[in-house]
Coordinates of C-alpha atoms in Angstrom, one line a residue:
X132 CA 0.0 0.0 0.0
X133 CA 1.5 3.5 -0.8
X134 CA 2.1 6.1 1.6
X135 CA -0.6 8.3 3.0
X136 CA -0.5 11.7 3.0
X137 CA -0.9 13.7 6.6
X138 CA 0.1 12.3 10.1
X139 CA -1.2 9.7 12.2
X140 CA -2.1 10.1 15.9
X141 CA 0.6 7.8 18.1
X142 CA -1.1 4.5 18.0
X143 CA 1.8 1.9 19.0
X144 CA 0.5 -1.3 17.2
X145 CA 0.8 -3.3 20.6
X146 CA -2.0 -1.2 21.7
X147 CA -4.4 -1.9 18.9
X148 CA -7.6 -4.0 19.5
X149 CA -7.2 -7.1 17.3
X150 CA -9.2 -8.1 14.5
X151 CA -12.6 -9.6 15.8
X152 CA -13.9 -12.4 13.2
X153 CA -16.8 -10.9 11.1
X154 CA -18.5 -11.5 8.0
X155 CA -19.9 -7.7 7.7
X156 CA -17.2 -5.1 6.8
X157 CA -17.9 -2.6 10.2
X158 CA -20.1 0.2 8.8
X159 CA -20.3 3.9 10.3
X160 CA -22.6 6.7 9.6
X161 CA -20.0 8.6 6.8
X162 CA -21.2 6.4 3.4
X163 CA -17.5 5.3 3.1
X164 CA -17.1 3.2 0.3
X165 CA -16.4 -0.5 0.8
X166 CA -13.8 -2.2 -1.3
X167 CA -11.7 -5.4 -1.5
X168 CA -7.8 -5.2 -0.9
X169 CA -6.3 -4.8 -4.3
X170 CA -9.4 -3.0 -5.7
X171 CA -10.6 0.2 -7.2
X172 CA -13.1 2.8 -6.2
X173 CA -15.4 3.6 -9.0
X174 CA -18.9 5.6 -8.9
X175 CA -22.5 3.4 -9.8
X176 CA -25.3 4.0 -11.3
X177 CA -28.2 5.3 -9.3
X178 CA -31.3 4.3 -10.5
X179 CA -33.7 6.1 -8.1
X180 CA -34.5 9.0 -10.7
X181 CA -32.0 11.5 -9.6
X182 CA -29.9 11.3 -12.2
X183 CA -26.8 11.5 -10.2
X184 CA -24.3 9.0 -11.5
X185 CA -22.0 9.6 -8.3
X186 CA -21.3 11.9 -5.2
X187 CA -20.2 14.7 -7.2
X188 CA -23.0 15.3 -8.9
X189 CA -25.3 14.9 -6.3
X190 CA -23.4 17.3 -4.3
X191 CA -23.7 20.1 -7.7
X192 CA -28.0 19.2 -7.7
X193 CA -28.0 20.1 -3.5
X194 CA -26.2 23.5 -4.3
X195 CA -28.4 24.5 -7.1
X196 CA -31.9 23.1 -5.3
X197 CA -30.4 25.1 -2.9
X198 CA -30.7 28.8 -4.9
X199 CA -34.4 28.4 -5.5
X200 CA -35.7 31.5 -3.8
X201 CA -37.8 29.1 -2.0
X202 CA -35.7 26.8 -0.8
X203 CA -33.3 29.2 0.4
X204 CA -36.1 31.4 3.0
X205 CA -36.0 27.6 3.7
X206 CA -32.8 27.1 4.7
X207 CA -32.3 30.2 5.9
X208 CA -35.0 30.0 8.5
X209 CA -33.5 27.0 9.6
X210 CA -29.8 28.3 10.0
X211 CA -30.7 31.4 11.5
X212 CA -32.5 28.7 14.7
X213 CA -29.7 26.2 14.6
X214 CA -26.6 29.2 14.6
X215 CA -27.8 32.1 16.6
X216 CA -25.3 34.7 16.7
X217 CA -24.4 37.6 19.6
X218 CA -21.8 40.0 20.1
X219 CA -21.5 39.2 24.0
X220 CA -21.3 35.2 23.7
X221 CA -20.3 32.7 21.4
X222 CA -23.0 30.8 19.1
X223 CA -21.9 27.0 20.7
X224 CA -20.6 26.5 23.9
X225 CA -18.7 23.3 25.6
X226 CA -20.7 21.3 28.8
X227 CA -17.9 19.5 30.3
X228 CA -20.2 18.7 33.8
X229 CA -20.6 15.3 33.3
X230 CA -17.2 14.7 32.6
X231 CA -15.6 12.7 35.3
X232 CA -12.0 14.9 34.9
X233 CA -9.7 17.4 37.6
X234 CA -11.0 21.1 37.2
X235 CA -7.1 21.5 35.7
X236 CA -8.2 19.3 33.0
X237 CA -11.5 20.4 32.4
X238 CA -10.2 24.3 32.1
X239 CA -7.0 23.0 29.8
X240 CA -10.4 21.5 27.4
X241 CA -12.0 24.8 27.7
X242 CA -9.3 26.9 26.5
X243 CA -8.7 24.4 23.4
X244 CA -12.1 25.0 22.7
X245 CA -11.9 28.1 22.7
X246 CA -8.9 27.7 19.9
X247 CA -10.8 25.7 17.8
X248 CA -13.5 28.2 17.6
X249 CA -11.0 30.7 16.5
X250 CA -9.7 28.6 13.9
X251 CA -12.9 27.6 12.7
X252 CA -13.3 31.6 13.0
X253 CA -17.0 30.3 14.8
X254 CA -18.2 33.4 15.8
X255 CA -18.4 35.4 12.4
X256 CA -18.6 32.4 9.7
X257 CA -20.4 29.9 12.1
X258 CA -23.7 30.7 9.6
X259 CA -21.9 29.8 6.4
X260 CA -20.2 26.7 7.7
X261 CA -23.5 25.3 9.0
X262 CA -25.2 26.6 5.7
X263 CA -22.2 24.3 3.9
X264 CA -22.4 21.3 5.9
X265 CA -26.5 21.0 5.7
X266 CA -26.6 21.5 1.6
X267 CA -23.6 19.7 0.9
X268 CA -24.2 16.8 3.4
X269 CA -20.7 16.3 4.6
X270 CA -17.8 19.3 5.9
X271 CA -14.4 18.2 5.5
X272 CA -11.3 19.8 6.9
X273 CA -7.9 19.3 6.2
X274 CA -5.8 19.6 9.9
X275 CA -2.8 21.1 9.1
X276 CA 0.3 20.6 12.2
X277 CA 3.7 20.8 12.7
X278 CA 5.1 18.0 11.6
X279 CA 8.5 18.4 13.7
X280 CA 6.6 19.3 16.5
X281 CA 3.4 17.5 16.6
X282 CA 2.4 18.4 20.1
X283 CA 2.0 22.0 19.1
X284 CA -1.6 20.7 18.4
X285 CA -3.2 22.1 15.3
X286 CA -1.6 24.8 13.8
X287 CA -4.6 25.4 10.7
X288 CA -8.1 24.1 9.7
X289 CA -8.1 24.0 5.9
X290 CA -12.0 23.5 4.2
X291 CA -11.8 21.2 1.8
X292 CA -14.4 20.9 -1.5
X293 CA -16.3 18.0 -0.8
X294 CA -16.4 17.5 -4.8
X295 CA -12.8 16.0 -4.6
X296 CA -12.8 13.8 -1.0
X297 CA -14.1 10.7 -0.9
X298 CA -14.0 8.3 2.8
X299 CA -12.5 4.7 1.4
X300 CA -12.5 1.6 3.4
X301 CA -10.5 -1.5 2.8
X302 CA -11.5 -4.8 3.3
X303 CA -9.4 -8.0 3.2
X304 CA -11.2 -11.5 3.6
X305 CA -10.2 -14.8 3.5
X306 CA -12.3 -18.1 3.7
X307 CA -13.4 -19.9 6.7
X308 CA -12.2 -23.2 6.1
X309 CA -15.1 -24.7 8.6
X310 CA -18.0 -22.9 7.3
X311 CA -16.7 -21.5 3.9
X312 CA -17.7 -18.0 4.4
X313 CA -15.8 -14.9 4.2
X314 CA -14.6 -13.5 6.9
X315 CA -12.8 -9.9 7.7
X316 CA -9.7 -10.3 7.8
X317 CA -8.1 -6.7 8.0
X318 CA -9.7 -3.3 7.7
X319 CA -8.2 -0.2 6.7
X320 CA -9.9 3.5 6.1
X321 CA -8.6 6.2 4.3
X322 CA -9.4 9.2 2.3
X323 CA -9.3 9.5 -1.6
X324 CA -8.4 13.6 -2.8
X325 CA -8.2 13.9 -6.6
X326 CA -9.7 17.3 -8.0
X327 CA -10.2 17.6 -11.7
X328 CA -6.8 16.5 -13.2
X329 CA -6.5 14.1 -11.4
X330 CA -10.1 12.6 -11.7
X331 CA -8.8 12.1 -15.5
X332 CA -5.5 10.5 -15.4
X333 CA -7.4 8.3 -12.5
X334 CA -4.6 9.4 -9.9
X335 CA -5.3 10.3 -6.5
X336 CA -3.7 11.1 -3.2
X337 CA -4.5 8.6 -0.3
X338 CA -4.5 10.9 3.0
X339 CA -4.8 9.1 6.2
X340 CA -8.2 9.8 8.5
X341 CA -6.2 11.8 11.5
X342 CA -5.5 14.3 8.6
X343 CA -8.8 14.7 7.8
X344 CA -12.5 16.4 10.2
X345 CA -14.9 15.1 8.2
X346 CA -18.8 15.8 9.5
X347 CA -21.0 14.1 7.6
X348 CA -25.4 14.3 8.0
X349 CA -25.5 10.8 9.0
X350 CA -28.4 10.7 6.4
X351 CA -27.3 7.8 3.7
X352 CA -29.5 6.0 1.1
X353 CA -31.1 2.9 0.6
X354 CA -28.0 0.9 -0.1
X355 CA -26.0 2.4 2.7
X356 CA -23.0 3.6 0.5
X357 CA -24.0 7.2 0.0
X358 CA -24.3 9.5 1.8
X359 CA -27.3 12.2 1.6
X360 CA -28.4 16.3 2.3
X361 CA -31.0 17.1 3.9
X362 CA -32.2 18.7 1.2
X363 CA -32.2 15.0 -1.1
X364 CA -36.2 15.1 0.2
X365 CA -36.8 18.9 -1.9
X366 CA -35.4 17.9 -5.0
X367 CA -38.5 16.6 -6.7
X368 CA -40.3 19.4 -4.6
X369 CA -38.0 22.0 -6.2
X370 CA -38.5 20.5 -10.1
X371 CA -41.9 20.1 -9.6
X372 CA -42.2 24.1 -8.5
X373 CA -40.1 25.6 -11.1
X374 CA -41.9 23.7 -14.1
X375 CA -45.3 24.7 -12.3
X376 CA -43.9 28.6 -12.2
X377 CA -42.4 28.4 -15.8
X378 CA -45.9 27.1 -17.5
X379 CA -47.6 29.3 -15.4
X380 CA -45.8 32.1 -17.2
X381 CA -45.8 31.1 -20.4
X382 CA -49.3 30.2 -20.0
X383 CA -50.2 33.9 -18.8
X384 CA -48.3 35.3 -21.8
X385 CA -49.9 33.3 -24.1
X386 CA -53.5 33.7 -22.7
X387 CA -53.5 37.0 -21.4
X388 CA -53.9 39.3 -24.4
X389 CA -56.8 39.2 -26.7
X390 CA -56.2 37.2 -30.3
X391 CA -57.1 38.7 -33.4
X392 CA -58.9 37.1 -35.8
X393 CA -58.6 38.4 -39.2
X394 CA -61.2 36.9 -41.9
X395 CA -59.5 38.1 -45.5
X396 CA -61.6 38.6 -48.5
X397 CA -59.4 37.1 -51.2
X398 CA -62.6 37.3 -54.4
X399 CA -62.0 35.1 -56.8
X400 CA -58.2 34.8 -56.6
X401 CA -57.0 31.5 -57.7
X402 CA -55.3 29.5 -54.8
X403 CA -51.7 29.8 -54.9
X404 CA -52.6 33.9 -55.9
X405 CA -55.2 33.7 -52.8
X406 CA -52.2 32.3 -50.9
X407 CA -49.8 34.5 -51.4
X408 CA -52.0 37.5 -50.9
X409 CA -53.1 36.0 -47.3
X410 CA -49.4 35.7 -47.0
X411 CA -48.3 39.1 -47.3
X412 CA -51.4 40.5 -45.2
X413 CA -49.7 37.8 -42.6
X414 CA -46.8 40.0 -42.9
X415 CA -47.7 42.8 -42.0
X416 CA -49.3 42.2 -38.5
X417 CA -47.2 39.2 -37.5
X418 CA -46.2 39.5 -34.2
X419 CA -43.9 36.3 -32.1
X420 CA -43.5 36.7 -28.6
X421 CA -41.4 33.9 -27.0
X422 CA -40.6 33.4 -23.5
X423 CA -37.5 32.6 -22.1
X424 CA -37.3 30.4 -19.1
X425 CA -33.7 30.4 -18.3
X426 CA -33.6 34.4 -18.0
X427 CA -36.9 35.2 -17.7
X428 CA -36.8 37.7 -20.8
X429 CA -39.3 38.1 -23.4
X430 CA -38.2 38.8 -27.6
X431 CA -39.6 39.4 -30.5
X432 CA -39.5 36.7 -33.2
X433 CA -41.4 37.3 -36.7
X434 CA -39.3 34.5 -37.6
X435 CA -42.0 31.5 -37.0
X436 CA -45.7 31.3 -37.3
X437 CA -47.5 30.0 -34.0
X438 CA -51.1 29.5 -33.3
X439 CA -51.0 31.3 -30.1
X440 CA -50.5 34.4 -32.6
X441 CA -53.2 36.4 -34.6
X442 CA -55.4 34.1 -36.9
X443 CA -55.9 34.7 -40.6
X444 CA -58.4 32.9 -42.2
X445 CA -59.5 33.8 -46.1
X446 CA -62.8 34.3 -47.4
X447 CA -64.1 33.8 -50.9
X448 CA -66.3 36.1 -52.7
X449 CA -69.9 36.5 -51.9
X450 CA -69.5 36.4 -47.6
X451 CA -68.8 39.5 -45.3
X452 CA -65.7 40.5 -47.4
X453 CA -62.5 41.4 -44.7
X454 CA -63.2 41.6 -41.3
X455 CA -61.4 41.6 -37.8
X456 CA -62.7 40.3 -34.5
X457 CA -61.2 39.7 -31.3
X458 CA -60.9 35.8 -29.5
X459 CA -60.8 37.0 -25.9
X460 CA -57.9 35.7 -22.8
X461 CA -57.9 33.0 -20.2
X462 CA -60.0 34.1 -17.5
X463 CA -58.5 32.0 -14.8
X464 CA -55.4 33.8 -14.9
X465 CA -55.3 34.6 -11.4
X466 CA -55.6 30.8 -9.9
X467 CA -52.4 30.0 -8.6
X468 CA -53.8 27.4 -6.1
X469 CA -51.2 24.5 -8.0
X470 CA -47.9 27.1 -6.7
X471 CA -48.8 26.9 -3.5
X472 CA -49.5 23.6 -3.1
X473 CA -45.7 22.8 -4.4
X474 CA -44.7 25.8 -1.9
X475 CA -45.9 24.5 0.9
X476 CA -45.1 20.7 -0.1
X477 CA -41.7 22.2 -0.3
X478 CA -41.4 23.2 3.2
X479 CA -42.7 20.2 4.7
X480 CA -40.2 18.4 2.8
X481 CA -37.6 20.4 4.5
X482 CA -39.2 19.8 7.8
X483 CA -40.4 23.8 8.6
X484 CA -43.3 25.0 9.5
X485 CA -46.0 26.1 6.8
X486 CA -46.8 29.0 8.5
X487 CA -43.2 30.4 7.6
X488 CA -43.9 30.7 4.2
X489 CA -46.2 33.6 4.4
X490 CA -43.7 36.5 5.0
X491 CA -46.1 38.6 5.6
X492 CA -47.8 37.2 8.2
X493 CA -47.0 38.8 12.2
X494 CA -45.1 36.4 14.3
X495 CA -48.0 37.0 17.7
X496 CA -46.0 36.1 21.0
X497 CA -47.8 33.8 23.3
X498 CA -48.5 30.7 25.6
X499 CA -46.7 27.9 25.0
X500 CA -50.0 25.8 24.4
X501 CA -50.9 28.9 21.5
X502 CA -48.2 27.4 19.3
X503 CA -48.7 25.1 16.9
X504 CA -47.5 21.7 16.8
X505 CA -45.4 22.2 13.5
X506 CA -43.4 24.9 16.1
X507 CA -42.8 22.2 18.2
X508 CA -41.4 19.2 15.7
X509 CA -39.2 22.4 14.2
X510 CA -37.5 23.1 17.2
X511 CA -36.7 19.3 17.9
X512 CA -35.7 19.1 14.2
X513 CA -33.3 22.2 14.7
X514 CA -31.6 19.7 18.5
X515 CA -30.7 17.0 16.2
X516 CA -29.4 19.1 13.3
X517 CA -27.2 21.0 16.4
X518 CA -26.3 17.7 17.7
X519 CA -25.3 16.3 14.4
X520 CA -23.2 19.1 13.5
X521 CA -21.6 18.7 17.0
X522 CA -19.7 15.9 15.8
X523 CA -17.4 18.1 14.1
X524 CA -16.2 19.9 16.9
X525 CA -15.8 16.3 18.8
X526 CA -13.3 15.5 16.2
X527 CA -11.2 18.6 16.5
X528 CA -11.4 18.6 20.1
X529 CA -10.3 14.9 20.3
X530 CA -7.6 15.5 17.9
X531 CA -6.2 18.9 19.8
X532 CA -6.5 16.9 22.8
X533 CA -4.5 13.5 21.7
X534 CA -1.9 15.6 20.1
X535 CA -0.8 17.4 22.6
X536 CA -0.9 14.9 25.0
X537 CA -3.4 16.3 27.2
X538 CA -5.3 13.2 28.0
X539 CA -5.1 9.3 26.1
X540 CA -6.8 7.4 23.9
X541 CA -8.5 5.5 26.8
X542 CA -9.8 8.9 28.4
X543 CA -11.2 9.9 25.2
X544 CA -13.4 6.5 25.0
X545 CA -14.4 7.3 28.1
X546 CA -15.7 10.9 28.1
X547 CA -16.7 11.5 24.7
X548 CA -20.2 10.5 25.5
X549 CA -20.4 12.9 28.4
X550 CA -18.5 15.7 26.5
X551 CA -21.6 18.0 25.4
X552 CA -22.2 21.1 23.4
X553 CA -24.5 23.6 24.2
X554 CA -25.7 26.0 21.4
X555 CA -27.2 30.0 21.9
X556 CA -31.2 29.2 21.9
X557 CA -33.1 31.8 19.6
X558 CA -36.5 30.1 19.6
X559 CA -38.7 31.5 21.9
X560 CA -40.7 28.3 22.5
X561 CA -37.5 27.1 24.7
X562 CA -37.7 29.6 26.9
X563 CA -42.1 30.3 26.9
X564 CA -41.8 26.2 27.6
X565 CA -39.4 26.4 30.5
X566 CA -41.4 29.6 32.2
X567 CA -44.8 28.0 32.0
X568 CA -43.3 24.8 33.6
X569 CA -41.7 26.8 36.8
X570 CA -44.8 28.4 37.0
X571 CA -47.4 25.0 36.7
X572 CA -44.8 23.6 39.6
X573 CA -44.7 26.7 41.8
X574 CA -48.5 26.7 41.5
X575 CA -49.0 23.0 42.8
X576 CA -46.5 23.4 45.4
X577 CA -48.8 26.4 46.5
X578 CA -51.9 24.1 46.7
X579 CA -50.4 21.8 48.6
X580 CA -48.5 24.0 51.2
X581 CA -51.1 23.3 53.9
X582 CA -50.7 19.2 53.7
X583 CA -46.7 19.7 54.2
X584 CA -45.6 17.9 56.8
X585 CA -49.1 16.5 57.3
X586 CA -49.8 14.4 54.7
X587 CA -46.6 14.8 52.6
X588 CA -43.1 15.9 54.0
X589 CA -40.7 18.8 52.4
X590 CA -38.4 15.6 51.1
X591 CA -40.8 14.6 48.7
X592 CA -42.4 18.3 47.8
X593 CA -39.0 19.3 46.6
X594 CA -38.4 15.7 44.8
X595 CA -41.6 14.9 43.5
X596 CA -43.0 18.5 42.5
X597 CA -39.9 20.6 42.0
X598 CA -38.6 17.9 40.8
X599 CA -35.3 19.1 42.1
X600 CA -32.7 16.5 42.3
X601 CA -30.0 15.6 45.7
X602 CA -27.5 17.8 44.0
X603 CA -29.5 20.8 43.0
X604 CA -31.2 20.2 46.1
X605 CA -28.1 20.4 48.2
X606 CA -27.1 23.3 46.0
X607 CA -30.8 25.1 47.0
X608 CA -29.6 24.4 50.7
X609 CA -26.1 26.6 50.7
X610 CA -27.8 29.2 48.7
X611 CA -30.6 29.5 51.6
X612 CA -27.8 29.3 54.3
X613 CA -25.5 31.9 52.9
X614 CA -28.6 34.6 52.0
X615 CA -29.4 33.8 55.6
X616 CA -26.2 34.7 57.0
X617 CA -26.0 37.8 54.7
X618 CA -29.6 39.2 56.7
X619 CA -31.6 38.7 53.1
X620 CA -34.1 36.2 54.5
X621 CA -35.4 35.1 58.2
X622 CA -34.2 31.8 58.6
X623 CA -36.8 28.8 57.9
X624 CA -35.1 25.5 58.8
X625 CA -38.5 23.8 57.5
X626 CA -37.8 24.3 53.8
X627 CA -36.3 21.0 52.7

């Protein structure tokens, strides 16, 4: 195997878990392609009516669903929930309370944290990387060190086009000789680069994963092997709404204006005379008005005859002689019931609300039972987007960390499901929610004041209806003592 590109965390190979026996390559959530040792990695042929032979082209259809006017207030409403920005705080913030770790180490995390953001530059292009990641599907980086001195830790976070890196995974079986199935024998990921030049000379650099952040949507198709955007769901949504707004154009500019119908008296004209005569009247008022859907312009082409155009229609000797009438427009020009529908259809695809799509409409402030349920699964929607995305400041963080030599391997395993991230919240449902809650428990607590330490005892009003637990209960307790001492309160030794 050739030389990757990049470094490679210290990983001494005595330290490396053995090969468990498998017959199933192991699978994670990035669509990495699965080939055999001594293989090639080649695109297929998707058949589910996308048209997208490969990755790369699927990625190019996201971008330009993506720049549909509607669409975009789509996404747009959905960054400005997930990525709320401030000038006194950053947009995400690191939770490292569950983490069983010495304050030293938990303050040494913090400020790495803290560097990551500013090489990410977080805090003023934390809207565009998010916008990236959820069209495109996946956000690669490129971590850039010093390779004499690794333990500097990261020195530069280098965005990558997602065009021209694809996640391999090599897989080398042999037989079973008691059951004659294949079974893993070895397993090796990497990632591809090639950019265009490349692509056609079928050359490629191989780059090792420590060299790489790579956040994908977790979203991956049918056959497991690609990965998806979110946005996969509004492509037909999207096609559907810009043919429906293009014929609904060229339908109004068709229909709109009155047709003239012009009945010409050619007498007794032979035909190819009566012909040419009805020819050169033709001339004369011929007007071709053609509509073009890419720009949205309108010309003038005398060029072509069409029948959406003035009639003329000759008349022999003995009728009305010449006359002109008028065939009059559509008169349901102003139905656009069929747009909206595809409007609306679009948004749902996208998972936001409805009601979002009428810009117009007031945003009216109240209870938290007031809003609607579509509110509700868009606010959940926006949680596991955040805690998606959150993966790719796991990676950094664990790379920072490991490089430097800050904690091991085995400390990572340990505390990277406790390691949280908690994001600015913008959607005033949170915090409606969280106030009518307090209030519902303060407000049972009040009915039942009179049956404390009667019926119930303080132990289980504070459990079972603040639903305060032994350490914000403890923490309630100092707080009560100390105000006490400080003369803010007469002293009630009765509370909890």
């Amino acid at each position: 195997m050739a030389d990757f590109f990049g470094f490679e965390i210290n990983r001494k190979k005595a330290a490396q878990e053995p090969v468990r026996p498998s017959f199933v390559p192991n699978t994670d959530e990035d669509g990495a392609g699965v080939i055999q040792a001594g293989g090639h990695f080649g695109a297929y042929l998707d058949l589910d009516g996308d048209k997208a032979k490969n990755e790369i082209e699927l990625i190019f259809k996201y971008r330009d669903v993506s720049t549909q006017p509607e669409c975009d207030a789509a996404i747009e409403d959905i960054m400005n929930e997930a990525i709320v920005g401030s000038h006194d705080d950053t947009p995400v913030r690191l939770v490292l309370d569950e983490v069983k770790a010495s304050d030293k180490v938990k303050e040494i995390m913090q400020e790495e944290f803290d560097n990551i953001l500013a090489m990410y530059n977080f805090n003023s292009y934390g809207h565009d990387i998010f916008r990236r990641w959820y069209v495109d599907g996946r956000l690669p980086y490129h971590v850039i060190i010093d390779d004499k001195n690794p333990k500097n830790g990261i020195k530069e976070l280098r965005y990558i086009d997602p065009t021209k890196l694809r996640k391999i995974k090599e897989v080398e079986e042999e037989k079973d000789p008691k059951t004659g199935a294949n079974v893993i024998k070895k397993e090796s990921e990497y990632f591809l680069f090639q950019d265009v030049a490349m692509g056609k000379s079928n050359q490629g650099i191989k780059i090792h994963p420590d060299s790489v952040i790579y956040c994908t949507s977790g979203v991956l198709d049918a056959s497991r092997r690609r990965i998806l955007s979110y946005l996969q769901k509004a492509i037909k949504p999207v096609n559907q709404l810009r043919m429906m707004e293009d014929s609904l154009v060229i339908y109004r500019i068709s229909r709109a204006p009155e047709r003239r119908i012009f009945y010409i008296d050619v007498g007794n004209l032979p035909k190819g005379k009566a012909e040419e005569y009805l020819k050169n009247i033709m001339g004369q008022y011929r007007n071709k008005m053609v509509y073009d859907a890419k720009t949205g312009n309108i010309k003038d082409d005398k060029k072509h005859m069409s029948m959406l155009e003035d009639f003329f229609l000759p008349r022999r000797e003995g009728g009305r002689g010449t006359e002109i009438t008028t065939l009059p427009g559509g008169e349901n020009l102003g139905q656009i019931d069929d747009i909206l529908y595809f409007q609306k259809k679009l948004y749902k695809s996208l998972n936001v609300p409805v009601d979002r799509l009428e810009q117009e409409s007031n945003f009216a402030l109240g209870r938290s039972t007031e809003i609607s349920r579509d509110e509700v699964k868009f606010k959940k929607f926006i949680d596991r987007l955040r805690k998606r995305f959150s993966d790719l400041f796991r990676q950094t963080l664990r790379t920072q960390l490991l490089l430097k030599g800050i904690i091991t391997k085995q400390d990572w395993d340990e505390w990277k499901e406790q390691i949280q991230f908690n994001y600015i919240e913008d959607n005033y449902f949170s915090e409606l929610k969280e106030a009518e809650i307090w209030k519902e428990r303060f407000d049972m607590l009040s009915s039942v004041e009179e049956y404390i330490g009667k019926y119930i005892s303080h132990e289980w009003a504070a459990k079972n209806i603040l639903k305060l637990d032994d350490e914000a209960k403890k923490e309630m307790e100092d707080q009560i003592k100390a105000e006490v001492a400080a003369g803010m309160h007469k002293s009630d030794e009765d509370d909890f």
